[in-house]
Coordinates of C-alpha atoms in Angstrom, one line a residue:
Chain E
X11 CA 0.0 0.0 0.0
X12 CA 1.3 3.7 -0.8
X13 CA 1.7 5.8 2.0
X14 CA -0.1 8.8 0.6
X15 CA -3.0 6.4 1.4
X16 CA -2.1 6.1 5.2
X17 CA -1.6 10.2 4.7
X18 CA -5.1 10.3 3.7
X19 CA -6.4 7.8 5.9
X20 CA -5.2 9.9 9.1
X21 CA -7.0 12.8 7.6
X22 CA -9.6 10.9 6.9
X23 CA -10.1 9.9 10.6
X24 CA -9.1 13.4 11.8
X25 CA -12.3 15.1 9.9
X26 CA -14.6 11.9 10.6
X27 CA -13.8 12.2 14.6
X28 CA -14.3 15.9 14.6
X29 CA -17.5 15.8 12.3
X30 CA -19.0 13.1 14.5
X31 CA -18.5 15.0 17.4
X32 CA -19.7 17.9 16.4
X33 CA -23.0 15.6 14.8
X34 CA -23.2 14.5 18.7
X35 CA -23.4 18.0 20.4
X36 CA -25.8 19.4 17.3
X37 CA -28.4 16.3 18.4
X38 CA -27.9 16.9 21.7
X39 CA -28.6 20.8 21.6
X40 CA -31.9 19.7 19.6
X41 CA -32.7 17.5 22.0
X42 CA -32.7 20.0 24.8
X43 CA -34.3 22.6 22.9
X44 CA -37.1 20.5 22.4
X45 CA -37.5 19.8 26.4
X46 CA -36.9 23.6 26.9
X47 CA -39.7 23.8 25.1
X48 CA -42.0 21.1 26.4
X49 CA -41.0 22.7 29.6
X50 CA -42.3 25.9 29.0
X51 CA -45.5 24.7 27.3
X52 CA -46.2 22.5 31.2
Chain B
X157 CA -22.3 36.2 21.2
X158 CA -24.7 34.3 19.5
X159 CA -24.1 36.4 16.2
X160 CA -20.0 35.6 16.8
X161 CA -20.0 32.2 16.9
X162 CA -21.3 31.2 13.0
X163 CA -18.8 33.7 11.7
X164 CA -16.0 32.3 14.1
X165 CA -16.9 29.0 13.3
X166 CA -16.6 30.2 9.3
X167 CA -13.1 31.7 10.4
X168 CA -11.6 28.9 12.0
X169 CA -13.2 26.5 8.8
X170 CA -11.1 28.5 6.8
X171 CA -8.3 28.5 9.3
X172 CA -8.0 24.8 9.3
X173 CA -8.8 24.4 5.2
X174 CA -5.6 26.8 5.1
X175 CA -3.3 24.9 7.6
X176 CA -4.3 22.4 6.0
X177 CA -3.4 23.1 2.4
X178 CA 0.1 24.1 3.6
X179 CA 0.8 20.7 5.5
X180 CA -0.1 18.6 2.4
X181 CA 1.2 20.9 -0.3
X182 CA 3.3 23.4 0.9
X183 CA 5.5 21.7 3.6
X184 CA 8.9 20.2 2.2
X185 CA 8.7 16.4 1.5
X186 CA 10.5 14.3 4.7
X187 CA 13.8 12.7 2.7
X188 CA 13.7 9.7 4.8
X189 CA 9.7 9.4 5.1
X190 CA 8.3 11.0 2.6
X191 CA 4.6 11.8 2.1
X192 CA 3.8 9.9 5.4
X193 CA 5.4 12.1 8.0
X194 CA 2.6 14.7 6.8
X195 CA 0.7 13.1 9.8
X196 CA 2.8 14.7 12.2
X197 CA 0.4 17.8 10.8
X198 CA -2.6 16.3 12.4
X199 CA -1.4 14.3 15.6
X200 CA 1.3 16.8 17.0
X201 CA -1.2 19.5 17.2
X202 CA -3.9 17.6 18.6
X203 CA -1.8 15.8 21.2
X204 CA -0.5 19.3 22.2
X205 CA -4.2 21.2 22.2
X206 CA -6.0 17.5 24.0
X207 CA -2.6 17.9 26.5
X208 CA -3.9 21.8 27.1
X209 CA -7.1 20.5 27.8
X210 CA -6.6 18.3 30.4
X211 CA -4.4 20.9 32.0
X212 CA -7.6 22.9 32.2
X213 CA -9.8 20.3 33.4
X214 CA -6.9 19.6 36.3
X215 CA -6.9 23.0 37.4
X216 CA -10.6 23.7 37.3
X217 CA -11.0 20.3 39.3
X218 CA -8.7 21.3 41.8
X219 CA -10.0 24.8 42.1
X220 CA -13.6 23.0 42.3
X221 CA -12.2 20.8 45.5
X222 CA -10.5 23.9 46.8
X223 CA -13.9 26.0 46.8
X224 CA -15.0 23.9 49.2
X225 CA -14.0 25.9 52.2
X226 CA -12.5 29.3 52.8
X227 CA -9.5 27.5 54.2
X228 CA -8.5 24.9 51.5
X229 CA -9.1 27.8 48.8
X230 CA -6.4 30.2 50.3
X231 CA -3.9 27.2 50.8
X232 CA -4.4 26.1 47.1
X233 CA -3.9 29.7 45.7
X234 CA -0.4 29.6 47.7
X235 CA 0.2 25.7 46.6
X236 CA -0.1 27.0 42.9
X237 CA 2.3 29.8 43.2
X238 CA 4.6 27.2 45.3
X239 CA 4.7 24.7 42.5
X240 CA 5.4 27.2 39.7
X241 CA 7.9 29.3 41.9
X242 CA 10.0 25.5 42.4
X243 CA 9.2 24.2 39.3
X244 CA 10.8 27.2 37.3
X245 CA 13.8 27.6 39.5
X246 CA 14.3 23.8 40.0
X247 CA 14.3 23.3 36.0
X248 CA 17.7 25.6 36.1
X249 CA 19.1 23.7 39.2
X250 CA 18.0 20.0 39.1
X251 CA 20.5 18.5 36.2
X252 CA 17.9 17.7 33.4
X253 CA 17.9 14.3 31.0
X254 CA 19.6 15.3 28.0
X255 CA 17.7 17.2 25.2
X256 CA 15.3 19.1 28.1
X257 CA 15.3 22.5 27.7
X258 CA 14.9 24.1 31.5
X259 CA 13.3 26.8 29.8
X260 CA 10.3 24.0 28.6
X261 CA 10.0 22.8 32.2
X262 CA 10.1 26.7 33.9
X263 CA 7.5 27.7 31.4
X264 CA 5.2 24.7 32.0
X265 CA 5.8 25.1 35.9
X266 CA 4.9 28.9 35.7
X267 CA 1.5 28.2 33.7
X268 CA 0.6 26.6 36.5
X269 CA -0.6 29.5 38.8
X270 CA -1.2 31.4 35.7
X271 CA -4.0 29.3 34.6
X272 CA -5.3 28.8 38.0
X273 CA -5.2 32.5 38.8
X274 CA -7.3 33.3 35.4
X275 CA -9.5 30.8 35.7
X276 CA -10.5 31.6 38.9
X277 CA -10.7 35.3 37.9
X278 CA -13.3 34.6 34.8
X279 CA -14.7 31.5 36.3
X280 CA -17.1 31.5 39.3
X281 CA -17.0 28.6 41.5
X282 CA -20.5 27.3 39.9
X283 CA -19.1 27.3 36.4
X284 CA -15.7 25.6 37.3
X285 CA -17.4 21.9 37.4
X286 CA -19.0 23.2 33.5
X287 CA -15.4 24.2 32.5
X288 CA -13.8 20.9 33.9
X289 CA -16.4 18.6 32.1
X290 CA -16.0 20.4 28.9
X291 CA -12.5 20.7 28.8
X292 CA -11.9 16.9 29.8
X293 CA -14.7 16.0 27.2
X294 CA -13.1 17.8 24.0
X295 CA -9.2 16.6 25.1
X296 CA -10.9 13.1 24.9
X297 CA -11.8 14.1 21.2
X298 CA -8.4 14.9 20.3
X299 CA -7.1 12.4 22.1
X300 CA -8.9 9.8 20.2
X301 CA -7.3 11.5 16.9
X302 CA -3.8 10.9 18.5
X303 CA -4.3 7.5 19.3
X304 CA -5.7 6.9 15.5
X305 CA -3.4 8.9 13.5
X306 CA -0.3 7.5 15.3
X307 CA -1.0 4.1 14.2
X308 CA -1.6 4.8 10.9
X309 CA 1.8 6.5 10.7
X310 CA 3.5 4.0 12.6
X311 CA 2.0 0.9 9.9
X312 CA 4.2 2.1 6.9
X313 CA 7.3 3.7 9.1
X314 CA 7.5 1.0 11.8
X315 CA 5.9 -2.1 9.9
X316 CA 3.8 -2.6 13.1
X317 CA 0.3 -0.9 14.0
X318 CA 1.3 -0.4 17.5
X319 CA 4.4 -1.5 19.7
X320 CA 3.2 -3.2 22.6
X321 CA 4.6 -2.2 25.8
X322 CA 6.1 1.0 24.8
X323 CA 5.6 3.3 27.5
X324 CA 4.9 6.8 25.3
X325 CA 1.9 4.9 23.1
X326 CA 0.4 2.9 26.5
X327 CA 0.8 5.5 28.6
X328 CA -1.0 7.7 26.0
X329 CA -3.8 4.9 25.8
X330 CA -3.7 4.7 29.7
X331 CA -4.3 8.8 30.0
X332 CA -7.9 8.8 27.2
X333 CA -8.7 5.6 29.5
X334 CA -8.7 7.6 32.8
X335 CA -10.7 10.6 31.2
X336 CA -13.5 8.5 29.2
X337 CA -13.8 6.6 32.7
X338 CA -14.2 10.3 34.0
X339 CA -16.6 10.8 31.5
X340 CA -18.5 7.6 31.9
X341 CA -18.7 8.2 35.6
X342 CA -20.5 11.6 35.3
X343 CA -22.9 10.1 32.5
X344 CA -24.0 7.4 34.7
X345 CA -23.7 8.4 38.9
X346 CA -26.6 10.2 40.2
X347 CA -25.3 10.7 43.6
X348 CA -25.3 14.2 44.7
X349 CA -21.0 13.4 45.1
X350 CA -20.5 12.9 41.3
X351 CA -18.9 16.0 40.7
X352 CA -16.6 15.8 43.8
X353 CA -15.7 12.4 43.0
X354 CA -14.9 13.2 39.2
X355 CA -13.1 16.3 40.4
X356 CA -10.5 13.8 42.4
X357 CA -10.2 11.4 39.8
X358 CA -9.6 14.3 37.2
X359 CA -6.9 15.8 39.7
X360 CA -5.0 11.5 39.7
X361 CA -5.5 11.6 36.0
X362 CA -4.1 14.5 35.5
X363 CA -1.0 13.0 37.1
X364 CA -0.7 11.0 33.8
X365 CA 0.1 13.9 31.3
X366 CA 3.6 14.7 32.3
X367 CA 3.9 10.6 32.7
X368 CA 3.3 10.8 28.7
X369 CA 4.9 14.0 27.8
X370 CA 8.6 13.0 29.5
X371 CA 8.1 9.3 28.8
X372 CA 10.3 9.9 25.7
X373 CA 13.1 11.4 27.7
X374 CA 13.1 9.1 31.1
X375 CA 12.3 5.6 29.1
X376 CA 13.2 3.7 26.5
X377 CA 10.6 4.1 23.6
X378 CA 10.3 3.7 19.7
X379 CA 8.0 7.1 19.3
X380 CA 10.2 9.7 17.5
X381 CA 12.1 12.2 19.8
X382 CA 9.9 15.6 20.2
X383 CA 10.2 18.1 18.0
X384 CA 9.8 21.4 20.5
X385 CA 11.5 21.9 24.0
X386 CA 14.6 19.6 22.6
X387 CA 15.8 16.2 21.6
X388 CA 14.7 16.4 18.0
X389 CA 15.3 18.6 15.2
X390 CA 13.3 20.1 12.4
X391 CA 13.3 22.2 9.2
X392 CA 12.3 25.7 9.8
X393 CA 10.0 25.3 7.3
X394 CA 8.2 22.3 8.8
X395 CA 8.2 24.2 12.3
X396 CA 6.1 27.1 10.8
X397 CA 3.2 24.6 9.2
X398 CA 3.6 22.7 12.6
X399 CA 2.4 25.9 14.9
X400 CA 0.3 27.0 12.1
X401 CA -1.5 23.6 12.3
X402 CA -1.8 24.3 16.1
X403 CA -3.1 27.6 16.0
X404 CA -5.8 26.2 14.1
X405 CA -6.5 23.2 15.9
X406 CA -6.8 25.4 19.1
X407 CA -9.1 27.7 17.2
X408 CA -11.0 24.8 16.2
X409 CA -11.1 23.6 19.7
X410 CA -11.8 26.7 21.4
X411 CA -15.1 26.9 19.6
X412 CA -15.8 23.5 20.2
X413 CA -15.5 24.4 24.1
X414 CA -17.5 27.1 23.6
X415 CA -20.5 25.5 22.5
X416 CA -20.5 22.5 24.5
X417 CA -19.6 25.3 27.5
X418 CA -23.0 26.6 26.9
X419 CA -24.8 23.4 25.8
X420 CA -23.7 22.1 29.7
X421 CA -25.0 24.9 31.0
X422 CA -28.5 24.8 29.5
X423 CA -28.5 21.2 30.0
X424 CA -28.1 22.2 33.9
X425 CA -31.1 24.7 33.5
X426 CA -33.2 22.3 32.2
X427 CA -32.3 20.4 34.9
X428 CA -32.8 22.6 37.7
X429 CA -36.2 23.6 36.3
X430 CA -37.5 19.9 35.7
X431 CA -36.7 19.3 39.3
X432 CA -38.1 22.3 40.6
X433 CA -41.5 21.0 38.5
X434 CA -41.4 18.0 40.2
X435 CA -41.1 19.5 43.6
X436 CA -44.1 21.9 43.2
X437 CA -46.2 18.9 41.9
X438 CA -45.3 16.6 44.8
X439 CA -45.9 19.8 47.2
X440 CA -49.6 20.4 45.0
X441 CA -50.2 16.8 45.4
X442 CA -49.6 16.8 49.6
X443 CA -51.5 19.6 49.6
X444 CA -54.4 18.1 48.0
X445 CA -54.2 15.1 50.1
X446 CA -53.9 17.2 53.1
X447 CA -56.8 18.9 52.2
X448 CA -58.7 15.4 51.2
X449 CA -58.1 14.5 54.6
X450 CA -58.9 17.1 56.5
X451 CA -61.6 17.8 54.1
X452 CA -63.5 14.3 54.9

């Protein structure tokens, strides 16, 4: 195997673990909107 | 604030989209590596900003413990300035390994009380937990990316995936470990301790960042020799994309903190509020039965 492809494997991993992250706060932010809001509708 | 962050988060896109272009255009080819040591571009900088980061969540923990009383608060303030008064003379007196700049270790010792001092100053004793939760979360984030992309270099350089044993790469492994335990453990507890508890065990795992930053020096390892505060050596050229790549990355992660900053603090309104509910409709439903009672 070349090593530009390990080169562009780590990148690869480096976007994919940031993007997921950011995937994970996004859903949780939605999440709590939507119980800030069923809060304020009780 | 709210109208900073999208055009922050545009900046530090196009901060990383540029750091990026010059580690895997502009930076000189490695003669002995080649393509492959472009890597270094991506796991340096995130070791370094995940290291930062749990240097945060330390000295928020222990500031957290030390709010406690009046007492322990005072002595930690004095125990900060202690350690970064010794450390910095001590890393001009103490005869260091070779390739350790005392410099390095005085600087490190100082930021010590520096960081304790301003954290204290901008963060109230409430928000310190927030602080060390966030901080300890995102480190874990870029930890993971250090203990991905150093395999992948180490399969085409060292033949191997991962050398067992070494102490810099298990001691790395042994450091996200502790803080996804630390994490786990505040996902899952509901005692009314859980935040002193996590403080403590942030404050022992903690202990394990200098454990992997000096491994290299004190122990025999197969990880490369480090390329700032001495040992190793680079081109100038490969220096400047190197901080450039960290100046991005801790753009990148300072945003991150800031929203999940403010995503534990509404999650802790929500909270409050849901249990404050709860407590006027038990109180409403006594009440009513108070009144059946009495009522009958």
């Amino acid at each position: 195997m070349n090593s530009v492809h390990f080169l562009y494997a780590a990148l690869c991993a480096t976007v994919v673990i940031h993007v997921s992250y950011i995937g994970i706060l996004f859903t949780r932010y939605k999440r709590l909107r939507e119980q800030m809001k069923d809060q304020k509708r009780s | 604030m709210k109208r900073a962050f999208p055009i922050l988060a545009a900046l530090s896109l196009m901060f990383l989209a540029y750091a990026s272009y010059q580690a895997l255009v502009v930076a000189p080819t490695d003669a002995l590596q080649g393509e492959v040591y472009r890597i270094i571009y991506y796991h340096v900088p995130s070791a370094w900003t995940a290291f930062l980061l749990f240097f945060i969540n330390f000295i928020a923990s222990v500031q957290y413990l030390a709010e406690a009383k009046p007492s322990t608060r005072s002595a930690a303030r004095w125990v900060a300035i202690g350690v970064g008064v010794v450390g910095a003379v001590a890393a001009f007196v103490v005869p260091l390994p070779a390739g350790v700049r005392p410099s390095a270790i005085a600087t490190t010792a100082l930021a010590i009380p520096a960081f304790y001092f301003f954290i204290g100053r901008y963060f109230p004793a409430e928000k310190l937990d927030v602080l060390a939760v966030t901080a300890a979360e995102v480190g874990v984030v870029f930890c993971t990316i250090v203990l991905v992309t150093g395999p992948i270099w180490a399969r085409p350089i060292w033949g191997i995936w991962w050398a067992p044993g070494d102490i810099r790469l298990t001691s790395t492994l042994v450091l996200w470990l502790i803080y996804v335990s630390y994490l786990v453990l505040r996902r899952f507890s509901n005692s009314a301790q859980t935040q002193t508890l996590a403080a403590a065990l942030a404050v022992f795992g903690a202990l394990d960042v200098p454990l992997v930053y000096f491994s290299i020096w004190f122990f025999r390892t197969q990880h490369p020799q480090p390329v700032i505060g001495g040992g190793g050596s680079m081109d100038p050229r490969m220096l400047d994309v190197l901080l450039l790549s960290w100046m991005a990355f801790l753009f990148f992660a300072f945003l991150i903190c800031w929203a999940r900053y403010r995503l534990e603090l509404m999650q802790r309104q929500v909270e409050e509020a849901a249990a404050l509910e709860s407590l006027m409709d038990d109180s409403t439903v006594s009440g009513k039965a108070v009144y059946g009672r009495t009522g009958s």
